[in-house]
XYZ file of N, CA and C in Angstrom:
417
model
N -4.994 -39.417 35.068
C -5.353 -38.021 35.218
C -4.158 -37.111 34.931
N -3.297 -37.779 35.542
C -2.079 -36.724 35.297
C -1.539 -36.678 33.648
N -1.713 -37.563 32.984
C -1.406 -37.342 31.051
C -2.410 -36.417 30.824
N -3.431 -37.171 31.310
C -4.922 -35.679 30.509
C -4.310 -34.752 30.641
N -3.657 -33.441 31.823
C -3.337 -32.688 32.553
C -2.421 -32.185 31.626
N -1.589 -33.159 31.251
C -0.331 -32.894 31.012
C -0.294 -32.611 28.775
N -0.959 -33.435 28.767
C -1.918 -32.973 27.194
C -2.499 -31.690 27.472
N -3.483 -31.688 27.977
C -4.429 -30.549 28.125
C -3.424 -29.100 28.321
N -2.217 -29.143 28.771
C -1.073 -28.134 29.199
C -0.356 -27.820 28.081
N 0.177 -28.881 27.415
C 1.011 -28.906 26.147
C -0.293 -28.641 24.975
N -1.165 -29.126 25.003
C -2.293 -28.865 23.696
C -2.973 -26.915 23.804
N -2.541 -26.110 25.606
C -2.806 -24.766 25.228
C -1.626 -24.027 25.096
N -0.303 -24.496 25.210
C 0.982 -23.737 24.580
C 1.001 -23.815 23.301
N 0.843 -24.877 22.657
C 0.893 -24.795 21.193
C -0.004 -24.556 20.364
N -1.214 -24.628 20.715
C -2.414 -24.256 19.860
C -2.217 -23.263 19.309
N -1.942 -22.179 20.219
C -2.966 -20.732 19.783
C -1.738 -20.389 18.877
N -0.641 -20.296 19.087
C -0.029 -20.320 17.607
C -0.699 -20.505 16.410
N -0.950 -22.043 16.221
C -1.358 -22.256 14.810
C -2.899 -21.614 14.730
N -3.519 -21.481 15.750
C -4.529 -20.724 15.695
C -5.068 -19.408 15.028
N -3.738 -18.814 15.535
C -3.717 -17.464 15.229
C -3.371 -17.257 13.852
N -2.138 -18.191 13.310
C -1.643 -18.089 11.987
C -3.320 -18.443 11.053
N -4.352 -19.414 11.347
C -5.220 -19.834 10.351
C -6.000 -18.720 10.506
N -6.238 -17.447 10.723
C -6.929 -16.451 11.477
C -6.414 -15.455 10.789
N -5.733 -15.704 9.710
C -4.986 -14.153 9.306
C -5.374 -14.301 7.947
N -5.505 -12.866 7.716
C -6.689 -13.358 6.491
C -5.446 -12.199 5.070
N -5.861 -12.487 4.225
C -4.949 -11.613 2.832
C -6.391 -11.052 1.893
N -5.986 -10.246 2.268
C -7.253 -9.410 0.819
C -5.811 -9.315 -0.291
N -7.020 -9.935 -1.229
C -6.221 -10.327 -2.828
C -6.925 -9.453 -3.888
N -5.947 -9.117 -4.823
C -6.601 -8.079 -6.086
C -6.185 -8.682 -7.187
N -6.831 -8.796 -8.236
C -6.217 -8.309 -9.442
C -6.398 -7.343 -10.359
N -5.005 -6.122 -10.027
C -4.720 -5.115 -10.369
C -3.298 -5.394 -11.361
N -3.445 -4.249 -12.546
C -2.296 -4.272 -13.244
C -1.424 -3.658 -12.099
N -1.566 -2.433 -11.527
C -0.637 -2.053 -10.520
C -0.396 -2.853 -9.222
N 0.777 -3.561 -9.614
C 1.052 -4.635 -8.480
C 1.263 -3.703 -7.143
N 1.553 -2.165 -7.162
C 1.755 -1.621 -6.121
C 1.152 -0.677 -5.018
N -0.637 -1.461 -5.429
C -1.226 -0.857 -4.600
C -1.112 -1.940 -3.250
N -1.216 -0.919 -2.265
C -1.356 -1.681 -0.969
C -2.393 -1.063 -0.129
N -3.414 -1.307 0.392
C -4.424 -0.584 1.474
C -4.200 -0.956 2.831
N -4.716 -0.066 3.403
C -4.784 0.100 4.965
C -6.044 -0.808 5.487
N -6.489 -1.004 6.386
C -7.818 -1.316 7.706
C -8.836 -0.589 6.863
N -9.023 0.888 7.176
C -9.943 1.534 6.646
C -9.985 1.645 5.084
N -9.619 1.203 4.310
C -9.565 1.350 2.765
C -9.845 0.373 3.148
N -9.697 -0.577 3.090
C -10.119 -2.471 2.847
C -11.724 -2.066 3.759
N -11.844 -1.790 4.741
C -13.359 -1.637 5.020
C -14.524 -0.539 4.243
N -13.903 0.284 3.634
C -14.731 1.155 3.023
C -14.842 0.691 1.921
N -14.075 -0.254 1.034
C -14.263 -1.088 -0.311
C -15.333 -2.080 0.031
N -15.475 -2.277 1.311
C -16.366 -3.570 1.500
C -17.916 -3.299 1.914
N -17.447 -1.747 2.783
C -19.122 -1.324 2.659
C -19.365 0.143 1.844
N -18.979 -0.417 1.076
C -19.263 1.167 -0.572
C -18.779 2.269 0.172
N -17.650 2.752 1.073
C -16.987 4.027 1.289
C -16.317 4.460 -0.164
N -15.683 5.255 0.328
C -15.042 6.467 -0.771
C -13.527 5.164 -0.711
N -13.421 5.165 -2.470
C -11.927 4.422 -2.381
C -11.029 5.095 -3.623
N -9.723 5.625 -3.429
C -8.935 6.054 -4.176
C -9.103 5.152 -5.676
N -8.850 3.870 -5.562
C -8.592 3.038 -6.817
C -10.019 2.385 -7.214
N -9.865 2.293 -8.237
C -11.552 1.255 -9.058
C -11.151 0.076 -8.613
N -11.630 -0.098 -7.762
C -11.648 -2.221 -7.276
C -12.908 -2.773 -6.854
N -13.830 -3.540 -7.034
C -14.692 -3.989 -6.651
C -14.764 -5.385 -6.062
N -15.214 -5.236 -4.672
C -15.091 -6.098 -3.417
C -15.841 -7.191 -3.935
N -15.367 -8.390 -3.587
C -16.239 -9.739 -3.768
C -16.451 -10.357 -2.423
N -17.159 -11.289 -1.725
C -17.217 -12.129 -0.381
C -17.969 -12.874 -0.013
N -17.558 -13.722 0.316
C -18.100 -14.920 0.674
C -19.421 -14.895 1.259
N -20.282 -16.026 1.178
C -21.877 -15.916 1.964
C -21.211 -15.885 3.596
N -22.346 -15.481 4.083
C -22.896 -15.212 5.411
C -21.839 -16.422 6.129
N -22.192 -17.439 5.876
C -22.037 -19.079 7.003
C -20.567 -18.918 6.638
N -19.944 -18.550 5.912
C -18.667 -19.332 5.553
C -17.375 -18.235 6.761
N -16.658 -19.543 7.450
C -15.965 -19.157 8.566
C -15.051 -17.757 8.486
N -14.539 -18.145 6.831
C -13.198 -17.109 6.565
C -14.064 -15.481 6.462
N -15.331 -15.375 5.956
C -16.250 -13.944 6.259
C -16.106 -13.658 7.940
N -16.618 -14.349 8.781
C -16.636 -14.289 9.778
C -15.790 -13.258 10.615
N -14.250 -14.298 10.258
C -12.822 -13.405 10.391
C -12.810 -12.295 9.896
N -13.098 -11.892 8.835
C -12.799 -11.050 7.715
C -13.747 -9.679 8.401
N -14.763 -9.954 8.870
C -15.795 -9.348 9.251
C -15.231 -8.760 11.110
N -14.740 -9.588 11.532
C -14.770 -9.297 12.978
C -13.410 -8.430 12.564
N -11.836 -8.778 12.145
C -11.186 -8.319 11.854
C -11.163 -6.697 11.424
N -11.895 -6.932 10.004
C -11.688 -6.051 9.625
C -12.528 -4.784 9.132
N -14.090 -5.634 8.970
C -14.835 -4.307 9.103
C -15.246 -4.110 10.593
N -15.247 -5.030 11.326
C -15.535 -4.385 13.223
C -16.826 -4.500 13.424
N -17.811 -5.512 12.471
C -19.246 -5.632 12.299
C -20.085 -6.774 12.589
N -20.942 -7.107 13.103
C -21.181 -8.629 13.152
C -21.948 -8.684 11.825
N -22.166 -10.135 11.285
C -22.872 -10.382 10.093
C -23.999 -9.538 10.284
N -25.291 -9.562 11.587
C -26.207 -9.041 11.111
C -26.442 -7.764 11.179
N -25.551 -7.200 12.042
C -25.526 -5.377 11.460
C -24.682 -5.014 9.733
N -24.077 -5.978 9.455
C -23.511 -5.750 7.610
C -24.944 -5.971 7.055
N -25.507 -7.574 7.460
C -26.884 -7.292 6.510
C -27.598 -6.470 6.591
N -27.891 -6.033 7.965
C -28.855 -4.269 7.869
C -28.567 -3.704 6.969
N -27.764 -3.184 7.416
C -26.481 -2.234 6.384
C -26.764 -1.977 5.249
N -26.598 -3.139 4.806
C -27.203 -3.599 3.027
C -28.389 -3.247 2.799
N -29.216 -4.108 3.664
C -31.221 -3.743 3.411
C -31.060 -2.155 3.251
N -30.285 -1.311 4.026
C -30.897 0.044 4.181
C -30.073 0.986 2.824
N -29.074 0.285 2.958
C -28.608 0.677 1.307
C -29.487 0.261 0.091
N -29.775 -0.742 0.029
C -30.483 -1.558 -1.144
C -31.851 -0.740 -1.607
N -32.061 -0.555 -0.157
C -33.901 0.056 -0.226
C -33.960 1.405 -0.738
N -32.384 2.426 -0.641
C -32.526 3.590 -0.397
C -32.211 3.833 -2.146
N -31.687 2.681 -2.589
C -30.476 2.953 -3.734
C -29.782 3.681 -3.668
N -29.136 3.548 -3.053
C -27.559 3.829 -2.796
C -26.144 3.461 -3.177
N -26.172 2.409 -2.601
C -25.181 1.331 -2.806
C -25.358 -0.143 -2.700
N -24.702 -0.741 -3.184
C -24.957 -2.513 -3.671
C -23.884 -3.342 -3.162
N -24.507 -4.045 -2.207
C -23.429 -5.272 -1.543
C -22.338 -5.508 -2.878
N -21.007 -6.123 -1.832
C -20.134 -7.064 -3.046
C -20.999 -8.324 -3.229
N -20.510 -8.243 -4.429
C -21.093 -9.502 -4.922
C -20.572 -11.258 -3.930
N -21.421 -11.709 -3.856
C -20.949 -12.820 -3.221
C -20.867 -14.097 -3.773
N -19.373 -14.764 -3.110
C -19.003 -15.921 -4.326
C -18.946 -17.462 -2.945
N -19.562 -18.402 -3.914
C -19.624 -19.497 -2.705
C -18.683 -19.948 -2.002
N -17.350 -20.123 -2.304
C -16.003 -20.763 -1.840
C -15.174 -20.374 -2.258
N -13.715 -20.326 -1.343
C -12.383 -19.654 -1.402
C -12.221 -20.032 -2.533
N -12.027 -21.055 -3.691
C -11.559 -21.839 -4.702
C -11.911 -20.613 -5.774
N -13.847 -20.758 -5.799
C -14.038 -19.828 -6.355
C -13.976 -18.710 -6.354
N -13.220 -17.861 -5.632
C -12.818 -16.397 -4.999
C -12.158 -16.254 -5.973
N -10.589 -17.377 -5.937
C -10.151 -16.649 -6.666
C -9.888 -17.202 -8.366
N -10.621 -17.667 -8.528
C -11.288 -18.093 -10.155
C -11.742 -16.805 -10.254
N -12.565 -16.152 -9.804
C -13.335 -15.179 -9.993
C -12.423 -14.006 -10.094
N -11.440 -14.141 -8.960
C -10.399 -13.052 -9.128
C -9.412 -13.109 -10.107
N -9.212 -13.927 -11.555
C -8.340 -14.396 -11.840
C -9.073 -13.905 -13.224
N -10.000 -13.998 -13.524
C -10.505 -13.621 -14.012
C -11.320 -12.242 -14.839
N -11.635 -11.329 -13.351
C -12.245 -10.089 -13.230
C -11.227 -9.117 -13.044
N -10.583 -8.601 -13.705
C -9.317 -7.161 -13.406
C -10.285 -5.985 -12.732
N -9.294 -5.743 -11.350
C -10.212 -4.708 -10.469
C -10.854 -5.493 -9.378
N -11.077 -6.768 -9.248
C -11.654 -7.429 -8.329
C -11.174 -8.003 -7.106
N -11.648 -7.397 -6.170
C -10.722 -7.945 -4.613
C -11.461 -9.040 -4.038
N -10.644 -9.614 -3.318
C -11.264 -10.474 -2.443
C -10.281 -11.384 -1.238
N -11.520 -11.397 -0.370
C -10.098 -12.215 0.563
C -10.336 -13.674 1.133
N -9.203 -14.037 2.000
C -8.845 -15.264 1.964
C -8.121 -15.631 2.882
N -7.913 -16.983 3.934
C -7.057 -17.098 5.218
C -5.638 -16.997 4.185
N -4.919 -16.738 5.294
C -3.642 -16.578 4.672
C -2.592 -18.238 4.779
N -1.861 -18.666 3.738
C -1.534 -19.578 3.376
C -1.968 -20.212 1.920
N -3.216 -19.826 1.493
C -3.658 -19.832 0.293
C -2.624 -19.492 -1.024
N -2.766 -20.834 -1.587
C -1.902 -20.292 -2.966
C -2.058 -19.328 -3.632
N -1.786 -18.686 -3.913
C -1.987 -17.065 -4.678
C -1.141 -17.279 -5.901
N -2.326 -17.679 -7.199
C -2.181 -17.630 -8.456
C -1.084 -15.845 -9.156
N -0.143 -16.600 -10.115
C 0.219 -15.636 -10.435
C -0.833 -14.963 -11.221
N -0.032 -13.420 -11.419
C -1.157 -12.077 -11.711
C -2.139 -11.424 -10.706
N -2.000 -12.523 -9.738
C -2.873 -11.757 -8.240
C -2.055 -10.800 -7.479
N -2.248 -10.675 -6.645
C -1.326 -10.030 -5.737
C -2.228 -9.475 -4.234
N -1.513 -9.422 -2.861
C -1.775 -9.195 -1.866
C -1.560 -7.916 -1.381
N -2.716 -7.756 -1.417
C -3.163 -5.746 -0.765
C -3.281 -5.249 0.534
N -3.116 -6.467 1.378
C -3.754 -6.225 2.678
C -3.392 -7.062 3.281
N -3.022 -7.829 4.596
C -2.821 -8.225 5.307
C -3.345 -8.321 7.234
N -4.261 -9.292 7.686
C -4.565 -8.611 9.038
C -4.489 -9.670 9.760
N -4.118 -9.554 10.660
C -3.211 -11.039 11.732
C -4.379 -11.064 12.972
């Protein structure tokens, strides 16, 4: 009993560290201007069609996939099913049009590597192909 104890003690000092680090997410662009950088609210208004200084168009992951999740609680402040409302009531009204959604981080940034103007994000630690670059940051 006393190792369990003593694991169980040492396994919640060190966790939440690495926890926290897999939890931090990088919104990625590829922009010729390596020197844009956005805020919280610019990275959320790109994601639900707000007003955005620069032409970038948001890409993101389906619904199930963990790194949206983050991305979502983080940084737009929304649960999945008030974003999908969101959408229905945009969609219906014609208004505005979800980002397009891409199946896996891999393909994020294929897609981003590809598409000039196209954001998208990603846990942080992710290799970041040259010509990309990191716009955002949220821990």
């Amino acid at each position: 009993m006393k190792v369990y104890s003593t694991l169980l003690l040492l396994f919640g000092f060190c966790c939440p560290h690495h926890m926290a680090a897999a939890e931090t997410i990088i919104v990625v662009a590829n922009t010729s201007d390596k020197s844009i950088k956005l805020n919280r609210q610019q990275v959320r208004n790109l994601y639900m069609g707000g007003i955005m200084p620069y032409d970038l168009k948001a890409i993101a992951l389906p619904p199930e996939n963990h790194t949206r999740v983050i991305f979502n609680t983080k940084v737009v402040g929304l649960t999945e099913s008030r974003i999908q409302s969101y959408w229905a009531q945009m969609r219906f009204t014609g208004r505005k049009k979800a980002p397009k959604e891409i199946k896996n981080e891999m393909s994020v940034l294929e897609y981003l590597q590809n598409h000039e103007g196209a954001v998208g994000y990603l846990l942080a630690g992710t290799p970041i192909p040259d010509g990309l670059s990191v716009i955002y940051t949220v821990r």
